Structures are given as C-alpha cells and as structure tokens.
mmCIF file of C-alpha atoms and ligand atoms in Angstrom:
data_model
loop_
_atom_site.group_PDB
_atom_site.id
_atom_site.type_symbol
_atom_site.label_atom_id
_atom_site.label_comp_id
_atom_site.label_asym_id
_atom_site.label_seq_id
_atom_site.Cartn_x
_atom_site.Cartn_y
_atom_site.Cartn_z
ATOM 1 C CA UNK H 29 105.156 24.587 -30.694
ATOM 2 C CA UNK H 30 105.734 20.917 -31.497
ATOM 3 C CA UNK H 31 103.182 19.237 -33.737
ATOM 4 C CA UNK H 32 101.076 16.311 -32.428
ATOM 5 C CA UNK H 33 103.256 13.775 -34.223
ATOM 6 C CA UNK H 34 106.521 15.037 -32.751
ATOM 7 C CA UNK H 35 104.828 15.152 -29.348
ATOM 8 C CA UNK H 36 103.740 11.512 -29.709
ATOM 9 C CA UNK H 37 107.257 10.535 -30.844
ATOM 10 C CA UNK H 38 108.686 12.244 -27.769
ATOM 11 C CA UNK H 39 106.192 10.418 -25.522
ATOM 12 C CA UNK H 40 106.995 7.102 -27.254
ATOM 13 C CA UNK H 41 110.690 7.579 -26.526
ATOM 14 C CA UNK H 42 109.916 8.457 -22.883
ATOM 15 C CA UNK H 43 107.662 5.405 -22.590
ATOM 16 C CA UNK H 44 110.339 3.051 -23.937
ATOM 17 C CA UNK H 45 112.830 4.465 -21.491
ATOM 18 C CA UNK H 46 110.524 4.347 -18.443
ATOM 19 C CA UNK H 47 108.986 0.942 -19.188
ATOM 20 C CA UNK H 48 112.207 -0.732 -20.280
ATOM 21 C CA UNK H 49 110.251 -2.151 -23.238
ATOM 22 C CA UNK H 50 111.926 -1.222 -26.489
ATOM 23 C CA UNK H 51 109.064 -2.060 -28.818
ATOM 24 C CA UNK H 52 105.379 -2.923 -28.616
ATOM 25 C CA UNK H 53 103.458 -5.264 -30.894
ATOM 26 C CA UNK H 54 99.888 -4.504 -29.861
ATOM 27 C CA UNK H 55 98.318 -1.552 -28.051
ATOM 28 C CA UNK H 56 95.052 -2.054 -26.190
ATOM 29 C CA UNK H 57 93.012 0.958 -25.098
ATOM 30 C CA UNK H 58 90.886 -0.098 -22.143
ATOM 31 C CA UNK H 59 87.390 1.356 -21.996
ATOM 32 C CA UNK H 60 85.014 1.267 -19.056
ATOM 33 C CA UNK H 61 84.480 -2.232 -17.762
ATOM 34 C CA UNK H 62 87.587 -3.573 -19.515
ATOM 35 C CA UNK H 63 90.177 -2.382 -17.010
ATOM 36 C CA UNK H 64 89.069 -4.917 -14.383
ATOM 37 C CA UNK H 65 89.034 -7.688 -16.979
ATOM 38 C CA UNK H 66 92.531 -6.824 -18.160
ATOM 39 C CA UNK H 67 93.909 -7.774 -14.745
ATOM 40 C CA UNK H 68 93.346 -11.381 -15.854
ATOM 41 C CA UNK H 69 96.048 -10.960 -18.512
ATOM 42 C CA UNK H 70 98.696 -11.257 -15.816
ATOM 43 C CA UNK H 71 101.048 -9.093 -13.816
ATOM 44 C CA UNK H 72 102.462 -6.256 -15.918
ATOM 45 C CA UNK H 73 106.231 -6.080 -16.311
ATOM 46 C CA UNK H 74 105.989 -2.331 -15.815
ATOM 47 C CA UNK H 75 103.437 0.365 -15.058
ATOM 48 C CA UNK H 76 104.140 3.890 -16.282
ATOM 49 C CA UNK H 77 101.872 6.736 -15.102
ATOM 50 C CA UNK H 78 100.818 8.821 -18.082
ATOM 51 C CA UNK H 79 101.429 11.985 -16.033
ATOM 52 C CA UNK H 80 105.142 11.234 -16.549
ATOM 53 C CA UNK H 81 104.819 11.244 -20.356
ATOM 54 C CA UNK H 82 104.720 14.293 -22.634
ATOM 55 C CA UNK H 83 101.373 15.347 -24.071
ATOM 56 C CA UNK H 84 99.129 13.090 -21.994
ATOM 57 C CA UNK H 85 96.179 14.722 -20.245
ATOM 58 C CA UNK H 86 94.812 13.244 -17.024
ATOM 59 C CA UNK H 87 91.422 11.536 -17.140
ATOM 60 C CA UNK H 88 88.791 13.489 -15.217
ATOM 61 C CA UNK H 89 87.035 10.358 -13.932
ATOM 62 C CA UNK H 90 87.629 10.333 -10.157
ATOM 63 C CA UNK H 91 90.147 7.790 -8.899
ATOM 64 C CA UNK H 92 91.402 6.750 -12.320
ATOM 65 C CA UNK H 93 94.850 8.041 -13.167
ATOM 66 C CA UNK H 94 96.204 7.161 -16.571
ATOM 67 C CA UNK H 95 98.693 4.309 -16.797
ATOM 68 C CA UNK H 96 100.436 2.321 -19.485
ATOM 69 C CA UNK H 97 100.893 -1.280 -18.452
ATOM 70 C CA UNK H 98 103.405 -3.383 -20.351
ATOM 71 C CA UNK H 99 102.925 -7.141 -20.589
ATOM 72 C CA UNK H 100 104.664 -9.981 -22.376
ATOM 73 C CA UNK H 101 102.001 -12.449 -23.456
ATOM 74 C CA UNK H 102 103.838 -15.475 -24.802
ATOM 75 C CA UNK H 103 106.349 -13.296 -26.614
ATOM 76 C CA UNK H 104 103.777 -10.730 -27.766
ATOM 77 C CA UNK H 105 104.557 -7.325 -26.294
ATOM 78 C CA UNK H 106 101.350 -5.631 -25.231
ATOM 79 C CA UNK H 107 100.863 -2.061 -24.081
ATOM 80 C CA UNK H 108 97.626 -1.527 -22.193
ATOM 81 C CA UNK H 109 96.399 2.056 -22.040
ATOM 82 C CA UNK H 110 94.283 2.536 -18.929
ATOM 83 C CA UNK H 111 92.561 5.875 -18.470
ATOM 84 C CA UNK H 112 91.227 6.855 -21.864
ATOM 85 C CA UNK H 113 90.343 10.524 -22.328
ATOM 86 C CA UNK H 114 87.337 11.838 -24.250
ATOM 87 C CA UNK H 115 86.206 14.919 -26.149
ATOM 88 C CA UNK H 116 83.489 15.475 -23.540
ATOM 89 C CA UNK H 117 86.160 16.131 -20.899
ATOM 90 C CA UNK H 118 87.085 19.242 -22.852
ATOM 91 C CA UNK H 119 89.982 17.671 -24.730
ATOM 92 C CA UNK H 120 90.896 18.329 -28.347
ATOM 93 C CA UNK H 121 90.821 15.515 -30.898
ATOM 94 C CA UNK H 122 94.647 15.509 -30.858
ATOM 95 C CA UNK H 123 94.656 15.018 -27.072
ATOM 96 C CA UNK H 124 92.111 12.213 -27.348
ATOM 97 C CA UNK H 125 94.240 10.271 -29.839
ATOM 98 C CA UNK H 126 97.647 11.043 -28.282
ATOM 99 C CA UNK H 127 97.863 7.699 -26.403
ATOM 100 C CA UNK H 128 97.153 5.760 -29.607
ATOM 101 C CA UNK H 129 99.678 7.785 -31.617
ATOM 102 C CA UNK H 130 102.242 7.276 -28.854
ATOM 103 C CA UNK H 131 101.801 3.494 -28.774
ATOM 104 C CA UNK H 132 102.023 3.217 -32.567
ATOM 105 C CA UNK H 133 105.169 5.343 -32.663
ATOM 106 C CA UNK H 134 106.519 3.050 -29.922
ATOM 107 C CA UNK H 135 106.119 0.204 -32.395
ATOM 108 C CA UNK H 136 102.563 -1.151 -32.082
ATOM 109 C CA UNK H 137 101.286 -2.158 -35.522
ATOM 110 C CA UNK H 138 97.953 -3.364 -34.177
ATOM 111 C CA UNK H 139 95.575 -1.379 -32.004
ATOM 112 C CA UNK H 140 92.678 -2.871 -30.065
ATOM 113 C CA UNK H 141 90.110 -0.263 -29.030
ATOM 114 C CA UNK H 142 87.691 -1.387 -26.324
ATOM 115 C CA UNK H 143 84.682 0.477 -24.981
ATOM 116 C CA UNK H 144 81.359 0.193 -23.225
ATOM 117 C CA UNK H 145 78.403 1.332 -25.265
ATOM 118 C CA UNK H 146 74.662 1.415 -25.717
ATOM 119 C CA UNK H 147 72.951 -1.082 -28.005
ATOM 120 C CA UNK H 148 70.258 -0.446 -30.632
ATOM 121 C CA UNK H 149 69.680 -4.067 -31.617
ATOM 122 C CA UNK H 150 67.567 -6.221 -29.288
ATOM 123 C CA UNK H 151 69.667 -9.234 -30.336
ATOM 124 C CA UNK H 152 72.877 -7.665 -28.949
ATOM 125 C CA UNK H 153 72.021 -7.650 -25.278
ATOM 126 C CA UNK H 154 73.569 -5.889 -22.288
ATOM 127 C CA UNK H 155 76.562 -7.981 -21.240
ATOM 128 C CA UNK H 156 77.312 -9.051 -24.825
ATOM 129 C CA UNK H 157 80.508 -8.066 -26.634
ATOM 130 C CA UNK H 158 80.391 -7.005 -30.284
ATOM 131 C CA UNK H 159 83.199 -6.530 -32.775
ATOM 132 C CA UNK H 160 83.022 -3.137 -34.459
ATOM 133 C CA UNK H 161 82.603 -3.682 -38.202
ATOM 134 C CA UNK H 162 82.471 -0.005 -39.128
ATOM 135 C CA UNK H 163 81.687 3.341 -37.572
ATOM 136 C CA UNK H 164 79.796 6.591 -38.026
ATOM 137 C CA UNK H 165 81.868 9.508 -36.774
ATOM 138 C CA UNK H 166 79.196 11.868 -35.414
ATOM 139 C CA UNK H 167 81.643 13.987 -33.404
ATOM 140 C CA UNK H 168 81.974 16.594 -36.152
ATOM 141 C CA UNK H 169 85.725 16.582 -35.729
ATOM 142 C CA UNK H 170 88.753 14.594 -36.851
ATOM 143 C CA UNK H 171 92.227 14.087 -35.375
ATOM 144 C CA UNK H 172 93.537 14.930 -38.850
ATOM 145 C CA UNK H 173 92.126 18.470 -38.852
ATOM 146 C CA UNK H 174 94.632 21.271 -38.734
ATOM 147 C CA UNK H 175 98.119 21.488 -40.176
ATOM 148 C CA UNK H 176 99.136 18.756 -42.588
ATOM 149 C CA UNK H 177 101.067 15.865 -41.021
ATOM 150 C CA UNK H 178 104.820 16.493 -41.192
ATOM 151 C CA UNK H 179 107.254 14.893 -43.613
ATOM 152 C CA UNK H 180 107.447 11.139 -43.149
ATOM 153 C CA UNK H 181 103.765 10.705 -42.252
ATOM 154 C CA UNK H 182 100.940 9.677 -44.548
ATOM 155 C CA UNK H 183 98.645 12.244 -46.148
ATOM 156 C CA UNK H 184 95.694 13.351 -44.041
ATOM 157 C CA UNK H 185 93.313 12.210 -46.791
ATOM 158 C CA UNK H 186 93.193 8.689 -45.391
ATOM 159 C CA UNK H 187 91.222 5.855 -46.969
ATOM 160 C CA UNK H 188 88.971 4.423 -44.241
ATOM 161 C CA UNK H 189 87.508 1.601 -46.343
ATOM 162 C CA UNK H 190 89.074 -1.120 -44.171
ATOM 163 C CA UNK H 191 89.200 0.905 -40.958
ATOM 164 C CA UNK H 192 88.239 -2.013 -38.701
ATOM 165 C CA UNK H 193 90.497 -4.630 -40.242
ATOM 166 C CA UNK H 194 88.581 -7.451 -41.943
ATOM 167 C CA UNK H 195 91.660 -9.612 -41.437
ATOM 168 C CA UNK H 196 91.696 -9.101 -37.664
ATOM 169 C CA UNK H 197 87.916 -9.543 -37.417
ATOM 170 C CA UNK H 198 88.197 -12.782 -39.364
ATOM 171 C CA UNK H 199 90.892 -14.062 -37.006
ATOM 172 C CA UNK H 200 88.773 -13.214 -33.967
ATOM 173 C CA UNK H 201 85.600 -14.758 -35.405
ATOM 174 C CA UNK H 202 87.495 -17.950 -36.190
ATOM 175 C CA UNK H 203 88.735 -18.163 -32.609
ATOM 176 C CA UNK H 204 85.710 -16.875 -30.697
ATOM 177 C CA UNK H 205 82.398 -18.208 -31.975
ATOM 178 C CA UNK H 206 79.159 -16.261 -31.542
ATOM 179 C CA UNK H 207 80.628 -12.752 -31.344
ATOM 180 C CA UNK H 208 78.259 -10.151 -32.722
ATOM 181 C CA UNK H 209 79.322 -7.420 -35.135
ATOM 182 C CA UNK H 210 77.983 -3.892 -35.084
ATOM 183 C CA UNK H 211 78.291 -0.421 -36.544
ATOM 184 C CA UNK H 212 79.384 2.014 -33.832
ATOM 185 C CA UNK H 213 78.089 5.581 -33.905
ATOM 186 C CA UNK H 214 80.416 7.893 -31.992
ATOM 187 C CA UNK H 215 78.651 10.858 -30.373
ATOM 188 C CA UNK H 216 80.393 13.608 -28.408
ATOM 189 C CA UNK H 217 78.251 13.174 -25.264
ATOM 190 C CA UNK H 218 78.520 13.396 -22.308
ATOM 191 C CA UNK H 219 74.738 13.238 -22.181
ATOM 192 C CA UNK H 220 73.093 10.127 -23.561
ATOM 193 C CA UNK H 221 71.007 10.452 -26.699
ATOM 194 C CA UNK H 222 67.337 11.266 -26.998
ATOM 195 C CA UNK H 223 65.143 8.507 -28.432
ATOM 196 C CA UNK H 224 64.884 10.592 -31.625
ATOM 197 C CA UNK H 225 68.667 10.711 -31.924
ATOM 198 C CA UNK H 226 68.836 6.953 -31.479
ATOM 199 C CA UNK H 227 66.246 6.536 -34.270
ATOM 200 C CA UNK H 228 68.405 8.816 -36.430
ATOM 201 C CA UNK H 229 71.477 6.702 -35.686
ATOM 202 C CA UNK H 230 69.520 3.533 -36.499
ATOM 203 C CA UNK H 231 68.348 5.014 -39.825
ATOM 204 C CA UNK H 232 71.984 5.754 -40.625
ATOM 205 C CA UNK H 233 72.935 2.148 -39.965
ATOM 206 C CA UNK H 234 74.230 2.215 -36.397
ATOM 207 C CA UNK H 235 73.717 -0.687 -33.992
ATOM 208 C CA UNK H 236 76.021 0.551 -31.201
ATOM 209 C CA UNK H 237 76.408 4.042 -29.709
ATOM 210 C CA UNK H 238 79.149 5.494 -27.568
ATOM 211 C CA UNK H 239 81.376 8.482 -26.867
ATOM 212 C CA UNK H 240 84.843 7.200 -27.742
ATOM 213 C CA UNK H 241 86.788 5.035 -30.196
ATOM 214 C CA UNK H 242 86.054 6.710 -33.564
ATOM 215 C CA UNK H 243 88.790 9.364 -33.391
ATOM 216 C CA UNK H 244 91.333 6.866 -32.098
ATOM 217 C CA UNK H 245 90.482 4.463 -34.928
ATOM 218 C CA UNK H 246 91.001 7.217 -37.528
ATOM 219 C CA UNK H 247 94.331 8.296 -36.021
ATOM 220 C CA UNK H 248 95.530 4.680 -35.800
ATOM 221 C CA UNK H 249 94.655 3.980 -39.429
ATOM 222 C CA UNK H 250 96.383 7.172 -40.493
ATOM 223 C CA UNK H 251 99.544 5.819 -38.835
ATOM 224 C CA UNK H 252 98.990 2.575 -40.761
ATOM 225 C CA UNK H 253 98.123 0.366 -37.809
ATOM 226 C CA UNK H 254 95.524 -2.392 -38.068
ATOM 227 C CA UNK H 255 92.509 -1.650 -35.885
ATOM 228 C CA UNK H 256 90.217 -3.971 -33.958
ATOM 229 C CA UNK H 257 87.227 -2.583 -32.013
ATOM 230 C CA UNK H 258 85.526 -4.426 -29.161
ATOM 231 C CA UNK H 259 82.353 -3.023 -27.600
ATOM 232 C CA UNK H 260 80.801 -4.223 -24.384
ATOM 233 C CA UNK H 261 77.096 -3.438 -24.607
ATOM 234 C CA UNK H 262 76.158 -2.054 -21.194
ATOM 235 C CA UNK H 263 72.629 -0.817 -21.821
ATOM 236 C CA UNK H 264 69.976 -0.559 -24.479
ATOM 237 C CA UNK H 265 70.175 2.902 -26.032
ATOM 238 C CA UNK H 266 67.419 5.440 -25.307
ATOM 239 C CA UNK H 267 63.975 4.283 -26.365
ATOM 240 C CA UNK H 268 65.161 0.886 -27.644
ATOM 241 C CA UNK H 269 63.682 -1.421 -25.057
ATOM 242 C CA UNK H 270 60.010 -1.102 -24.144
ATOM 243 C CA UNK H 271 60.663 -2.917 -20.883
ATOM 244 C CA UNK H 272 63.880 -1.338 -19.647
ATOM 245 C CA UNK H 273 66.187 -3.612 -17.710
ATOM 246 C CA UNK H 274 66.094 -2.846 -14.054
ATOM 247 C CA UNK H 275 69.219 -1.465 -12.450
ATOM 248 C CA UNK H 276 70.060 -4.767 -10.756
ATOM 249 C CA UNK H 277 69.939 -6.624 -14.074
ATOM 250 C CA UNK H 278 72.224 -4.026 -15.654
ATOM 251 C CA UNK H 279 74.709 -4.338 -12.775
ATOM 252 C CA UNK H 280 74.606 -8.126 -12.976
ATOM 253 C CA UNK H 281 75.131 -8.052 -16.737
ATOM 254 C CA UNK H 282 78.137 -5.769 -16.230
ATOM 255 C CA UNK H 283 79.633 -7.904 -13.487
ATOM 256 C CA UNK H 284 79.286 -11.235 -15.255
ATOM 257 C CA UNK H 285 80.741 -9.595 -18.342
ATOM 258 C CA UNK H 286 83.719 -8.160 -16.426
ATOM 259 C CA UNK H 287 84.672 -11.659 -15.306
ATOM 260 C CA UNK H 288 84.762 -12.944 -18.881
ATOM 261 C CA UNK H 289 86.252 -9.838 -20.540
ATOM 262 C CA UNK H 290 89.796 -10.656 -19.427
ATOM 263 C CA UNK H 291 89.553 -14.182 -20.780
ATOM 264 C CA UNK H 292 88.085 -12.879 -24.028
ATOM 265 C CA UNK H 293 90.822 -10.261 -24.352
ATOM 266 C CA UNK H 294 93.564 -12.844 -23.724
ATOM 267 C CA UNK H 295 92.039 -15.146 -26.330
ATOM 268 C CA UNK H 296 91.662 -12.336 -28.872
ATOM 269 C CA UNK H 297 95.248 -11.131 -28.351
ATOM 270 C CA UNK H 298 96.584 -14.665 -28.843
ATOM 271 C CA UNK H 299 95.109 -14.869 -32.373
ATOM 272 C CA UNK H 300 95.938 -11.378 -33.710
HETATM 273 I I1 LIG K 23 77.982 2.464 -21.201
HETATM 274 O O1 LIG K 23 73.606 4.656 -24.503
HETATM 275 C C1 LIG K 23 77.220 3.672 -22.594
HETATM 276 N N1 LIG K 23 77.939 4.603 -23.230
HETATM 277 N N2 LIG K 23 76.440 7.713 -26.404
HETATM 278 N N3 LIG K 23 75.002 6.174 -25.453
HETATM 279 C C2 LIG K 23 76.248 6.717 -25.570
HETATM 280 N N4 LIG K 23 77.290 6.270 -24.873
HETATM 281 C C3 LIG K 23 77.079 5.238 -24.032
HETATM 282 C C4 LIG K 23 75.840 4.638 -23.859
HETATM 283 C C5 LIG K 23 74.730 5.139 -24.604
HETATM 284 N N5 LIG K 23 75.948 3.672 -22.936
#
C-alpha cells in the first residue's frame, strides 16, 4: 500500500507527462461558481482528466468530471483543478486533499482555494467575494491523521498560525480594493446548518460557512505552500437574514458574480 504522499508524487509525475507542463507555479482549486469564471483566464494549453491520474476520485456531482487545466498566464504556470471532491461524498480526508498534494508535488508553491459559501455577516452580501483570513475546522478530521508523513516531508504537527498567508492577502488587498475578509467555518455537510449551529459558529468567530477548503488548506500548509482562500458568498446562512432573499435575487447575485469572478481571479493571480 503506497502512502498518500507517494501516491500524490506518482500523480504529479503522471500529470507532468500528460500535460507537457514540467512545473507549476500556482494551483487553483475551483469551487462552485468559479469554474465558469475561470474560462475567462484563457484557453488552457492542456486539459488532463483526473480519471487518468493515480489516486483521484471522481466527483459525484452530475455532469462534472474532474480535470486539470494548465495555463500560461504571462509566464506564470497555473494548474486549475476543476471538480473538487468533498468529505460529504464519502471520501476520506486524504482523498479530499489529493489534488492539492499532487499540484504542490508538481511544483506549485502557492495554492488558491476557491469556494461558494454561506455568509453570517449582513455586510458580506450574496454575490460578494471574501478573502479567507482564518478558518475553524469543524470537520472533526485532518488530512494529517494516520501514519506519520514519510522521510523528506515535514512533521504532522504543523504550525497553522499563518495558514492563510498574510503576505498573499496583503498583495490581493493592495490590488483589489474593497474585498472583504472572513473567518471560514468548515462543516462536513452535506446538509446546511440549523440556525442554532450558525449561532454557534458565529459565537466561535465564524463569518463564512461551507463544506470544503479547510482540509486542503491544512494539507497545503503541511507541504509548505502559501495558501490564499477566496469565498463567493452565495446565500445568507440559516437564520441570518430576517427577510430571506428570494430565489431570483440569489440566482441574479450568482450570475453577476460569475461574470466578474474570472476577471477577479486573473487580477489576483497576476499579483501573487
Ligand atoms: I453555496 O449556508 C453554500 N455552501 N455549510 N452552509 C454550508 N455550506 C454552504 C452554504 C451554507 N452555502
């Protein structure tokens, strides 16, 4: 049985061979809503289906196969991971973080994690994007559980003080005015929270809630990558808004956001 690190190294070698890209600078994991926006980054130089790479599990969302798209953005080599997988699909923490480990072992020293989430703060409205400043891992698991990482990898007792890189956040704030920052609470899902759970998350300091990102951030930091988190707020979390947005407003917020997400992503990538 190969360990998760050897499996990711194997997948990284396969990816380099199949994509023809011998190193990556930045990996971007595309969450819901971001895939459409990423099309604005340009035509990928190569598209590798994740089914052809060791250790990748297929997303269970209908019609969305996993792909790694390689792009050269003004000399910056970007690997876009489309088709994130989650704990709630029945995957282990190691399976959830395998794409991130693979991209880092293929050379990426920076990892951008994008997602769609619920918002707890009335000031961060549906359609807004927030930078993740910190997180609460409420999944009750870690990608570093289990056997110790093999020789050559950092200890599993990772310092998460600067998990969402202050340096990268500073660069993005300088380039993109008016971006919010939030604390992302990662739940297992797939159900949304009860209003009481959202009040619990608020009391703990959360302003954003979702079902992804936290495990990937931990695994990326363990492999010594710099992490940036971008959350598209898609809805107010349970019980937050007394006058819930109607469905049409939510759809409109999502659509107008999708149009600008690609431009935002391109701008962010150019300053990292
Ligand atoms: I979009 O309100 C989206 N994803 N946990 N809660 C959780 N995940 C989400 C939510 C939400 N909205």
